[in-house]
Coordinates of C-alpha atoms and ligand atoms in Angstrom, one line a residue:
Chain A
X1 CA 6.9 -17.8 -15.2
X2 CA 7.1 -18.6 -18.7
X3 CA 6.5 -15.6 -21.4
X4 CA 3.4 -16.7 -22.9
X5 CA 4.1 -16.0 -26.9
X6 CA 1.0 -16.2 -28.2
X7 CA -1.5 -13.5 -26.9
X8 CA -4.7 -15.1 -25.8
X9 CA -6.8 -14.8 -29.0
X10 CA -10.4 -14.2 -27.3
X11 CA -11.2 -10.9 -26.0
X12 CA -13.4 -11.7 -22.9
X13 CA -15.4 -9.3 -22.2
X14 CA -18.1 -8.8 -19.1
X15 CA -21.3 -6.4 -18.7
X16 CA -21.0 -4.2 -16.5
X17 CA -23.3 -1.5 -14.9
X18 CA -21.4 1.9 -13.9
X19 CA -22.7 5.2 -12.8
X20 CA -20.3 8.1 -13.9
X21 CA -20.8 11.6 -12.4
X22 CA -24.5 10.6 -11.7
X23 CA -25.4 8.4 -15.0
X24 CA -25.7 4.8 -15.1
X25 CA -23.7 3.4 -18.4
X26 CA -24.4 -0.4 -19.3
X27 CA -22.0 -2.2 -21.4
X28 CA -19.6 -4.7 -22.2
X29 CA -15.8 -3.7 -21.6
X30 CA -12.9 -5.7 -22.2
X31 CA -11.7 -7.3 -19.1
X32 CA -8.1 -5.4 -19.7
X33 CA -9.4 -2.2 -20.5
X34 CA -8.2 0.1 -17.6
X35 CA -10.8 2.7 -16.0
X36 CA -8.6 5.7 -17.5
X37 CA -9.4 4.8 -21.0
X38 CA -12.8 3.6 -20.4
X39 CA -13.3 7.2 -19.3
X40 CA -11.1 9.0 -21.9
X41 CA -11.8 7.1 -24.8
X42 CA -15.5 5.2 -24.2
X43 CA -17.1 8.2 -22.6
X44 CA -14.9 11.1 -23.8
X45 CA -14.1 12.3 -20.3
X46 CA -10.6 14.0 -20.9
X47 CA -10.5 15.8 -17.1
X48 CA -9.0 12.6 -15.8
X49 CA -5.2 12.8 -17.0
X50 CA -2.1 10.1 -18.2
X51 CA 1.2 10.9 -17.1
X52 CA 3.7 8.4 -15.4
X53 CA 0.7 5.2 -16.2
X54 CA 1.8 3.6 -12.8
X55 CA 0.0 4.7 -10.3
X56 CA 2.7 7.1 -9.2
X57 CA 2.0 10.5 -10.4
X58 CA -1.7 11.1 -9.1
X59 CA -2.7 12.6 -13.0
X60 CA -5.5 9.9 -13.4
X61 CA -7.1 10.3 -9.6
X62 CA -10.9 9.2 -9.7
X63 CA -12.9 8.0 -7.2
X64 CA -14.8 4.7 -7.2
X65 CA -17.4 4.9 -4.7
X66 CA -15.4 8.1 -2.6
X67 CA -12.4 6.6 -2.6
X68 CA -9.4 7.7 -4.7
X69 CA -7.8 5.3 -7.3
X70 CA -5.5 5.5 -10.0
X71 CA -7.6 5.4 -13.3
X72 CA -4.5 4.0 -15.1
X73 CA -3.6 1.4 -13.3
X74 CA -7.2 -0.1 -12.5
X75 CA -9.5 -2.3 -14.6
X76 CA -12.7 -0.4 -15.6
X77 CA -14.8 -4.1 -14.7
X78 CA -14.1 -3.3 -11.2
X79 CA -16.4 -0.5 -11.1
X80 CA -19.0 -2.2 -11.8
X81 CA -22.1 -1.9 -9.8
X82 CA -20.4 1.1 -8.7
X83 CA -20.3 4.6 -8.4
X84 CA -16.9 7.0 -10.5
X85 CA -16.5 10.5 -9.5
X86 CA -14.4 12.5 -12.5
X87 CA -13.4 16.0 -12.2
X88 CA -16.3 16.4 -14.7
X89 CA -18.5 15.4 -11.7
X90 CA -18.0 17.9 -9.4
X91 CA -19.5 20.4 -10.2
X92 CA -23.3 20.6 -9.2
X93 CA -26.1 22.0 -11.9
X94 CA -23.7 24.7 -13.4
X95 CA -22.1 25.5 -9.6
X96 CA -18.7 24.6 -9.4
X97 CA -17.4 22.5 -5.9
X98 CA -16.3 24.8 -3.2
X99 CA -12.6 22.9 -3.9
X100 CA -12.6 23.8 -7.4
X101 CA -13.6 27.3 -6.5
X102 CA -10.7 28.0 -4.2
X103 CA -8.4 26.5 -6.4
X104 CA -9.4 29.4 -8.6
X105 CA -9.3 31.7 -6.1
X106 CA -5.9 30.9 -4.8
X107 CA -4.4 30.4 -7.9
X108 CA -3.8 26.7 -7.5
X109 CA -2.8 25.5 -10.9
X110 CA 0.0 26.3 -13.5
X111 CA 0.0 24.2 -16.3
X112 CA -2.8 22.6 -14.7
X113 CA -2.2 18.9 -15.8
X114 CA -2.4 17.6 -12.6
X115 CA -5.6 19.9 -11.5
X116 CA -7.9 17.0 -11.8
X117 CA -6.2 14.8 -10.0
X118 CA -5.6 16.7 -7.1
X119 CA -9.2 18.0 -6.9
X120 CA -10.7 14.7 -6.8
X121 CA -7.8 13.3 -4.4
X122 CA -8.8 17.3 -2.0
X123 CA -12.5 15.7 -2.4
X124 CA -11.9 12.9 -0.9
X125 CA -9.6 13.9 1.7
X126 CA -12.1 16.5 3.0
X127 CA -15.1 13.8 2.5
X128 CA -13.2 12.0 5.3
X129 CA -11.7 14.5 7.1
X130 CA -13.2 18.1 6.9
X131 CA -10.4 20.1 8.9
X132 CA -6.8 18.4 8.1
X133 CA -4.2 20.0 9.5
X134 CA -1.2 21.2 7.1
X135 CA 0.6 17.6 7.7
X136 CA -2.4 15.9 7.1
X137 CA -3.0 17.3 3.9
X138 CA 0.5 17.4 2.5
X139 CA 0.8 13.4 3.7
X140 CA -2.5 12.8 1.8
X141 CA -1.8 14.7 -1.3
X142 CA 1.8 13.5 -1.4
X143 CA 0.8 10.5 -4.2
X144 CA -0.2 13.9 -6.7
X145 CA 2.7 15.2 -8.1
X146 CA 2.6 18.9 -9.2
X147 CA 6.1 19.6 -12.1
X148 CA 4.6 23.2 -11.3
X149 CA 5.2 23.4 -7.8
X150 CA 1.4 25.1 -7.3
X151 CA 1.6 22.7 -3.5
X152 CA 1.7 25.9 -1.0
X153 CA -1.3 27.6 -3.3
X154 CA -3.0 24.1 -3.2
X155 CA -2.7 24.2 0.8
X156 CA -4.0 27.7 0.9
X157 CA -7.4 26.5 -2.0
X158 CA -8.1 23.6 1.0
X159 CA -7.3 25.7 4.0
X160 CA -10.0 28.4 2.5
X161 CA -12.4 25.0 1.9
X162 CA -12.1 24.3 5.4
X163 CA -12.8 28.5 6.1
X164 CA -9.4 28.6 8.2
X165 CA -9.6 32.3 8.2
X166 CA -5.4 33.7 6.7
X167 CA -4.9 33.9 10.6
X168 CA -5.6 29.9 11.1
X169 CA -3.9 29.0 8.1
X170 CA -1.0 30.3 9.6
X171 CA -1.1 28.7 12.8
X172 CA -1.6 25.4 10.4
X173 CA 1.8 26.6 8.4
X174 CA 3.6 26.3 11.4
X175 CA 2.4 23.3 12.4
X176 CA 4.9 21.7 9.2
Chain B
X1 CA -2.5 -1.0 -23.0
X2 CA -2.8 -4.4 -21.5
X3 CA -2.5 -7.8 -23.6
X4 CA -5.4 -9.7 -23.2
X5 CA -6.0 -12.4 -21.2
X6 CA -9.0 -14.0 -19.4
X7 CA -10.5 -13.4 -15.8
X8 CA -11.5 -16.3 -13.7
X9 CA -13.1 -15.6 -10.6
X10 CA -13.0 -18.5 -8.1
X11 CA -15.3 -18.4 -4.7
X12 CA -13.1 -20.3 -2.7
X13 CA -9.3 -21.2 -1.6
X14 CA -9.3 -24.5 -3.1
X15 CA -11.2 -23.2 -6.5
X16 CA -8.5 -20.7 -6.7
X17 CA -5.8 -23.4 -6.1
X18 CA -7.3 -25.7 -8.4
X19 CA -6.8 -23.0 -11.3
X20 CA -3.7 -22.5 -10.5
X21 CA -3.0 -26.5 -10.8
X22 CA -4.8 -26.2 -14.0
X23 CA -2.9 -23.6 -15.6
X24 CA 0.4 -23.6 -13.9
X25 CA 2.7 -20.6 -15.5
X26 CA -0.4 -19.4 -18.0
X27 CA -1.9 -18.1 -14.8
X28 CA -1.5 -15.3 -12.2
X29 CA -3.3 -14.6 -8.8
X30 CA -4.5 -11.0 -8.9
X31 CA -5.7 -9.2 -6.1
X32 CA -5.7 -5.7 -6.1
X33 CA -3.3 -5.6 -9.4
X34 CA -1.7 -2.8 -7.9
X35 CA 1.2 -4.5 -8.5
X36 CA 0.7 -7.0 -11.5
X37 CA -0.8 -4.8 -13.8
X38 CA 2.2 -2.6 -13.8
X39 CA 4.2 -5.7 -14.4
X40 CA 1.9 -6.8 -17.3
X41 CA 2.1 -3.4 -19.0
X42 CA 5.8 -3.4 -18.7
X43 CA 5.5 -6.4 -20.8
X44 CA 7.7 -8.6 -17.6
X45 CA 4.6 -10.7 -17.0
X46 CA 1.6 -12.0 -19.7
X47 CA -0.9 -14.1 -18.4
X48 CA -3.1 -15.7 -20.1
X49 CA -5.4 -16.2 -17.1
X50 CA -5.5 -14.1 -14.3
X51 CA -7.4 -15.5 -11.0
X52 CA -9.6 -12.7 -9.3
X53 CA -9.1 -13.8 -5.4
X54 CA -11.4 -10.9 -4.4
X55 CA -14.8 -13.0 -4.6
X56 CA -13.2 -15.6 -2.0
X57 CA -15.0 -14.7 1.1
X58 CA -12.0 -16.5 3.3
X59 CA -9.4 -13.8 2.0
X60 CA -11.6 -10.8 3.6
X61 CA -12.4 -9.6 7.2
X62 CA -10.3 -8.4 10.1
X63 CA -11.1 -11.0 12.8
X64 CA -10.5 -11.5 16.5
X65 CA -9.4 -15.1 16.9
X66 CA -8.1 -16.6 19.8
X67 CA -6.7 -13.4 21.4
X68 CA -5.4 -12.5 18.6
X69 CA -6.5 -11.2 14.8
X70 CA -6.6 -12.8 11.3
X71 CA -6.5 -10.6 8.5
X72 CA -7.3 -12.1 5.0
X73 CA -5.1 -11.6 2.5
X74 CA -7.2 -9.2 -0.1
X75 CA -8.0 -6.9 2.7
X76 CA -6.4 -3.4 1.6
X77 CA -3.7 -1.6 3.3
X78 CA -6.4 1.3 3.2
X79 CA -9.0 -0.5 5.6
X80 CA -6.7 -2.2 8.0
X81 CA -4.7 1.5 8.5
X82 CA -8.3 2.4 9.5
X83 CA -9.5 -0.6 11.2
X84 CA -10.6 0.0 15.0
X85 CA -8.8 -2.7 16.6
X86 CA -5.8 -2.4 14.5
X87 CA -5.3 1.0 15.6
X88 CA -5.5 0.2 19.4
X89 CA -4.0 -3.1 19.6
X90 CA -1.7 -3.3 16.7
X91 CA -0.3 0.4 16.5
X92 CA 2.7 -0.8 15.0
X93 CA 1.1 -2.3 12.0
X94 CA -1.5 0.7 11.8
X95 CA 1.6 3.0 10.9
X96 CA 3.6 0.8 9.0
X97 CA 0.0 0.3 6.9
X98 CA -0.6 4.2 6.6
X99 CA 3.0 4.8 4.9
X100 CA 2.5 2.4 1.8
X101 CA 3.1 4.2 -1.2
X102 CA 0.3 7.1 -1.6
X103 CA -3.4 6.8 -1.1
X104 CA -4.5 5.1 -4.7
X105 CA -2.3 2.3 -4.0
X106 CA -3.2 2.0 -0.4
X107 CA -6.9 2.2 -1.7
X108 CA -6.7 -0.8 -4.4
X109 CA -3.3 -2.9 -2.8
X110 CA -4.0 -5.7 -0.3
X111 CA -1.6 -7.0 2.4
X112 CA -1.4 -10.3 0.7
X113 CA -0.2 -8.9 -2.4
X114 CA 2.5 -7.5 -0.8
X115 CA 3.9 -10.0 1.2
X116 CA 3.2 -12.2 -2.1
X117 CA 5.1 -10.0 -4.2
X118 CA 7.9 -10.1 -1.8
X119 CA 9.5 -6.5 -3.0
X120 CA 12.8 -6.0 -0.5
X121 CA 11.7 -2.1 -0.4
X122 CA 8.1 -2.7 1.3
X123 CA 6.6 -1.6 4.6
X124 CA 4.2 -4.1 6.4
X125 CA 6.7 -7.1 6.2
X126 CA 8.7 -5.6 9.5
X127 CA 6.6 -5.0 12.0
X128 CA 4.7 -8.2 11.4
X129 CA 7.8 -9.8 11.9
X130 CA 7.9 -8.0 15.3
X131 CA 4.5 -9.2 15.6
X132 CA 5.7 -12.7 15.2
X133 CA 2.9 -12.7 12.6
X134 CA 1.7 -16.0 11.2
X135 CA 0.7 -16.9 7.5
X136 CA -1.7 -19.7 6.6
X137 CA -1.1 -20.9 2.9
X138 CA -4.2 -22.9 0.8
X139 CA -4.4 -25.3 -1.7
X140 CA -6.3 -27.8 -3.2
X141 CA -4.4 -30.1 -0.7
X142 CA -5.9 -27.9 2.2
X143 CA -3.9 -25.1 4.2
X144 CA -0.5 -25.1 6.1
X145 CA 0.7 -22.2 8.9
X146 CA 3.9 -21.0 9.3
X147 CA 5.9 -18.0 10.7
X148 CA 6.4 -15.0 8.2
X149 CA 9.6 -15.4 8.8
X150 CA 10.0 -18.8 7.4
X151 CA 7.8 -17.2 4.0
X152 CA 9.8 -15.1 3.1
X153 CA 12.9 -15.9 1.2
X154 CA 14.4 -13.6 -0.2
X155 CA 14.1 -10.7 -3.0
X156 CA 10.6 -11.4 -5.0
X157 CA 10.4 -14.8 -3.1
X158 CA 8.5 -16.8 -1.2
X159 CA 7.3 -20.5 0.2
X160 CA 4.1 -20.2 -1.8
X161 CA 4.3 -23.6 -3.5
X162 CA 2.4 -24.1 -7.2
X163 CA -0.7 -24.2 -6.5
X164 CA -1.1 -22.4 -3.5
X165 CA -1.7 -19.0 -2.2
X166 CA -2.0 -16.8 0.5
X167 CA -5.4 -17.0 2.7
X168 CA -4.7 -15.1 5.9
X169 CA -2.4 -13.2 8.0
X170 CA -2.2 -14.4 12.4
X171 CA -0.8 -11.6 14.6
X172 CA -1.3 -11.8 18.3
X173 CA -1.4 -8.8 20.1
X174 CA 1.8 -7.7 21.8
X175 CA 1.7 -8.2 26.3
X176 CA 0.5 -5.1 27.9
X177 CA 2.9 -2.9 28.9
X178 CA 5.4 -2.4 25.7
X179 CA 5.7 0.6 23.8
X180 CA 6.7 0.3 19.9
X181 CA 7.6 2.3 17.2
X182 CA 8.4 2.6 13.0
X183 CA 11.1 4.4 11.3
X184 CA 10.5 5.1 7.9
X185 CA 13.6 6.7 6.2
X186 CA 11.7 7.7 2.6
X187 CA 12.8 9.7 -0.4
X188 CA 10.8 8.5 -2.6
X189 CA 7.2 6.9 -2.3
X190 CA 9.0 3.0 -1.2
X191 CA 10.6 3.1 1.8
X192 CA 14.5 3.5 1.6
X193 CA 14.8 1.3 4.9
X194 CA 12.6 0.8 7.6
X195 CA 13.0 -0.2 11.5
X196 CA 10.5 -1.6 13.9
X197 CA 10.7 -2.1 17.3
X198 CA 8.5 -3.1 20.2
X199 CA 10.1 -3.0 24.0
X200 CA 9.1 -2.9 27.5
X201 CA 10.9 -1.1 30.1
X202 CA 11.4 -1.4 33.3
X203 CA 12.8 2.2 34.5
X204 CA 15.9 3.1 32.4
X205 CA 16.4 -0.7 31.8
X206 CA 15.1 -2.2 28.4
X207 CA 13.5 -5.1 29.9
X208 CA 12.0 -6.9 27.0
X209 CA 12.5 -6.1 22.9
X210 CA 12.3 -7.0 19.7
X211 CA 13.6 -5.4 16.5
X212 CA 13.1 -6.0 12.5
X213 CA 14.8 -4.3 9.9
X214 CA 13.4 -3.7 6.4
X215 CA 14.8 -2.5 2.8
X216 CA 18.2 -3.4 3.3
X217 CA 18.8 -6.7 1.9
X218 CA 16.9 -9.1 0.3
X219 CA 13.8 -9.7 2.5
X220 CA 12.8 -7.9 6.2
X221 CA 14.7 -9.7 8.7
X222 CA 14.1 -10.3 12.7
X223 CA 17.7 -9.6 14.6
X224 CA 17.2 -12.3 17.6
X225 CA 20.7 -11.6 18.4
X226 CA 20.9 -7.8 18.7
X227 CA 17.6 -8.3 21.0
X228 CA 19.7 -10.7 22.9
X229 CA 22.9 -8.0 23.5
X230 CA 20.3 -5.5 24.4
X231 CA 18.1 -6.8 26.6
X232 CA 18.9 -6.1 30.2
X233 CA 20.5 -3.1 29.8
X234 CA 20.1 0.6 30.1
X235 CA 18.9 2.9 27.2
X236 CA 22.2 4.4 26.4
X237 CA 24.3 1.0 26.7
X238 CA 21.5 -0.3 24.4
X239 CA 22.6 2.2 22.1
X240 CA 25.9 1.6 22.1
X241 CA 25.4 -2.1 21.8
X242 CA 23.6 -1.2 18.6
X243 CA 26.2 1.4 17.3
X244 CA 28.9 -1.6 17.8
X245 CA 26.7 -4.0 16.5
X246 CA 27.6 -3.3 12.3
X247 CA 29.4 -6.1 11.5
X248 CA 26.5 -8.4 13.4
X249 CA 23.8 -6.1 11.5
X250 CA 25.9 -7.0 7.9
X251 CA 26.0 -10.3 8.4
X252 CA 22.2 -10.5 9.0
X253 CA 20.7 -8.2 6.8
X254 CA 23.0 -9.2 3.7
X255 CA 22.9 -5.0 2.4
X256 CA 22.7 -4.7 -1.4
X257 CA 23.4 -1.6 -3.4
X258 CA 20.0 -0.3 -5.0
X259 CA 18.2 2.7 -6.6
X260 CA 17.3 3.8 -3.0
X261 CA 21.0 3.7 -1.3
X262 CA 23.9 1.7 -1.4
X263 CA 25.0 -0.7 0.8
X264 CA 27.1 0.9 3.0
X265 CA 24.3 4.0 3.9
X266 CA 21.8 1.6 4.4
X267 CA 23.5 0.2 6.7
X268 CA 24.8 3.4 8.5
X269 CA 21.1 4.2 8.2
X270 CA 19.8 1.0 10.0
X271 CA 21.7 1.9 12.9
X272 CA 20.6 5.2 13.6
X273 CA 16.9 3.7 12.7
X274 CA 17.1 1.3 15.3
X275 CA 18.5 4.1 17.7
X276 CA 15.8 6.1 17.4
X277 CA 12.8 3.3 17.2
X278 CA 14.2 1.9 20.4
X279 CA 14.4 5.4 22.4
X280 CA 10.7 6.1 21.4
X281 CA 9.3 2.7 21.8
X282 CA 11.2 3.0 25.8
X283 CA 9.5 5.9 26.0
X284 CA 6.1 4.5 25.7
X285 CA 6.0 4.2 21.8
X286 CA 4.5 6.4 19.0
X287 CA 1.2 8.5 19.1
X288 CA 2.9 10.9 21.0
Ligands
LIG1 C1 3.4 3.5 -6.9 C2 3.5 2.4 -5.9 C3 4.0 2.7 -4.7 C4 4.2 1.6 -3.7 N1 4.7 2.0 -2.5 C5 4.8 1.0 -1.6 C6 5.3 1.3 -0.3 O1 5.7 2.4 0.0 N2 5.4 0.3 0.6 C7 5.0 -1.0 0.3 O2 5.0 -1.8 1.2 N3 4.5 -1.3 -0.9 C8 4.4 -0.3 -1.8 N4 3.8 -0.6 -3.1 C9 3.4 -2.0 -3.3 C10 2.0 -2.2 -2.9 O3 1.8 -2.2 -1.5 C11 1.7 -3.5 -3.3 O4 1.8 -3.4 -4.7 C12 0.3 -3.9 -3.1 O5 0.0 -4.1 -1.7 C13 0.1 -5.2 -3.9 O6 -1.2 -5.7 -3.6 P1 -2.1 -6.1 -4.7 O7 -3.3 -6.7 -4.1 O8 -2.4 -4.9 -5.6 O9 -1.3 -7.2 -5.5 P2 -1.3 -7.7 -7.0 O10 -0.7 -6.7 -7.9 O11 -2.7 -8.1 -7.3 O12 -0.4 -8.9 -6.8 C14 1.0 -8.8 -6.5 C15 1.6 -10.2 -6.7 O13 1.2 -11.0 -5.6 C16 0.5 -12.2 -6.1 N5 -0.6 -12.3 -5.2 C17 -1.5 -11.4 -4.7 N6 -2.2 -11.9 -3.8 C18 -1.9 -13.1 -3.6 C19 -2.3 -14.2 -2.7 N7 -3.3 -14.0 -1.8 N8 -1.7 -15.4 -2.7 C20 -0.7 -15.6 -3.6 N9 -0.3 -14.7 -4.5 C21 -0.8 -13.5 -4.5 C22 0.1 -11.8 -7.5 O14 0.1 -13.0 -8.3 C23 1.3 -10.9 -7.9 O15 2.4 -11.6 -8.3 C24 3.7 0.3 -4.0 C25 3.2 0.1 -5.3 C26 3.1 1.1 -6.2 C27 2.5 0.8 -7.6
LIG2 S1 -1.1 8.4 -14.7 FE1 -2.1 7.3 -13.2 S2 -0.9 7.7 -11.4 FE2 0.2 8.7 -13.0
LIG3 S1 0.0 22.7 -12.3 FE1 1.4 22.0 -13.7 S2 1.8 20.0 -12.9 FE2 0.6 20.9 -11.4

């Protein structure tokens, strides 16, 4: 394919209807702006991170209707007519998600950079599958990348989610 | 940030193709993006047009056809890992699907992006070749099947024509009575190699098999003549056939030194990968 040299002077843009965390926005958005700074920058939701920008590192996890995507690699249009979850999201009225709750509890963040990510990526794990086992979880959570090495205290924050009492979560160490 | 560019969105395969037609190298198909928008903010690709495929109802749906199953191109490694029918019929492709790169990707990537894409270190390529999977290809000129196998060429290459793209993906379910199984060898997210194998055996005695090998050279390839050593004999002499079989294995799979392993371990690795698919697929294949 030929490198094009001239950038395509237009800016097309499309309107689009999104609800984030619960409230419809309707707007125009430039068909290459990417969800992450739609969020970031349009809406000043910061919780959703940039690190590797290539869908690698797990920093920018959101989900689009429950399911997790990469915020930097994916065109905010797509989202239209449907529904983005940020880590600003989860929390209900003031009450923080039960995830976010034991990640306190169990100490699950260092730096914390790649918090958001992996509580919105532990969301939608345990919207699909309430009671992973250890290899279920560290399959699922192994696109978010922690330089902090929090992983055996993020195991513990879901295994307290799913009320494995310290004796279960045991029994679900093993398992690895 | 991305360059801009402009978003078509054609409804069917031969709207799609005619854009293509129309705007030859200024245009790119984009499906997920999973793929192309990483190449676009790397600055290796600029379109000026890229052609959403999504809204073509002909690229989506898992269908039973003909005893076997047609999978459009834009459905996503994510909801053919989960599909029903996939699971039970097609194990082999079920497993392969739920190793692709990490849940995001798996989430927004489609199957006919990657085969499109063509990247050596992929996963679903192999065991559709075990599959004997199918490909049909559209166009404004209408649409052509052929073997996967005779699509892909090579690294980042494939019989996609100007003009034409992807539309579905033909796999007919494997006889009753074989057992299959993947082997992933991973470091990183991509697959370092990757083996698939589907057998039926007869007591001790591998009775029926074939065998594809991904990661190592250029594209995934079938190994018709390994299958032929092999078949007829016992699990162990099977074994040894593929433990002797190197120079065979070099020849076919063309081994290239890359970020994920040189030559030479890949291929060292491709044996023992084939060892153990075949031992677990004899055994009745995965699951267990
Ligand atoms: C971090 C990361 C990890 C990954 N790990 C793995 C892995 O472990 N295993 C693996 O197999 N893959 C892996 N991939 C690749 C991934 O599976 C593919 O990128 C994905 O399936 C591409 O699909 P897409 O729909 O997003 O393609 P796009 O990015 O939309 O397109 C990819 C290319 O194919 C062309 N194209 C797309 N669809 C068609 C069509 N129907 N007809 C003609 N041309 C078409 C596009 O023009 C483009 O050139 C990884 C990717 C990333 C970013
Ligand atoms: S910043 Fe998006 S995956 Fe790393
Ligand atoms: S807590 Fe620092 S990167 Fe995870």
């Amino acid at each position: 394919m030929t490198e094009t040299l001239e950038p395509v002077a237009t800016v097309q843009t499309l309107p689009v209807s999104i609800s984030v965390n619960g409230q419809e926005w309707s707007g125009e958005v430039p068909v290459e702006e990417v969800l992450l700074d739609f969020l970031r920058l349009r809406l000043g939701l910061t919780g959703s991170k940039r690190s590797c920008n290539s869908e690698v590192c797990g920093a920018c996890t959101v989900l689009v209707d429950g399911r997790p995507v990469s915020a930097c690699n994916y065109l905010a249009f797509e989202a239209g007519g449907r529904a983005v979850t940020t880590v600003e999201g989860l929390a209900v009225d003031g009450r923080l998600d039960p995830i976010q709750e034991a990640f306190v509890d169990q100490v699950a963040a260092q730096c914390g950079f790649c918090t958001s990510g992996q509580l919105m990526a532990t969301r939608a794990l345990l919207d699909e599958n309430p009671t992973p086992t250890y290899d279920q979880m560290a399959e699922w959570l192994s696109g978010n990348i922690c330089r902090c090495g929090t992983y055996p205290a993020i195991a513990r924050a879901i295994a307290q989610v799913t009320r494995a009492t310290t004796a279960e979560h045991e029994s679900i160490h093993e398992e690895a | 940030m991305l360059k801009p560019f402009r978003l078509l969105r054609p409804g069917t395969v031969a709207e799609a193709g005619e854009e293509l037609e129309r705007h030859d190298d200024a245009a790119a198909i984009y499906a997920g993006g999973a793929e192309l928008l990483l190449l676009m903010r790397q600055g290796l690709l600029q379109p000026e047009y890229l052609i959403d495929i999504k809204h073509i109802p002909e690229l989506h749906g898992i269908r039973r056809e003909n005893g076997g199953i047609s999978i459009g191109a834009a459905v996503t490694h994510w909801d053919l890992e989960r599909d029903g029918e996939i699971r039970k019929h097609y194990p082999l492709l079920a497993e392969a699907e739920s190793h692709v790169g990490n849940i995001r990707v798996r989430n927004q990537g489609t199957l006919g992006g990657n085969l499109c894409f063509a990247d050596p270190h992929a996963d679903p390529a192999t065991p559709l070749l075990v599959l004997d999977a199918e490909v049909e290809l559209g166009s404004t000129r209408g649409s052509r099947v052929m073997p996967l196998d005779d699509f892909l060429l090579g690294m980042y290459e494939t019989a996609l024509e100007p003009g034409e793209i992807l539309a579905r993906v033909r796999v007919e379910p494997l006889p009753p009575g074989w057992g299959v199984a993947y082997q992933r060898i991973e470091r990183f997210f991509r697959p370092t190699l990757n083996a698939a194998v589907a057998a039926r055996s007869g007591g001790n005695v591998v009775n029926e098999v074939r065998m594809a090998v991904g990661c190592v050279g250029p594209r995934a390839v079938r190994l018709p003549d390994l299958e032929g050593r092999i078949r007829g004999l016992t699990v162990e002499d099977a074994v040894e056939a593929i433990r002797g079989a190197r120079e065979l294995l070099e020849e076919v799979l063309m081994p290239v030194d890359d970020l994920l392993g040189s030559a030479a371990y890949k291929l060292d690795i491709t044996v023992v990968a084939l060892e153990r698919a075949l031992r677990t697929s004899m055994m009745g294949g995965m699951g267990d």
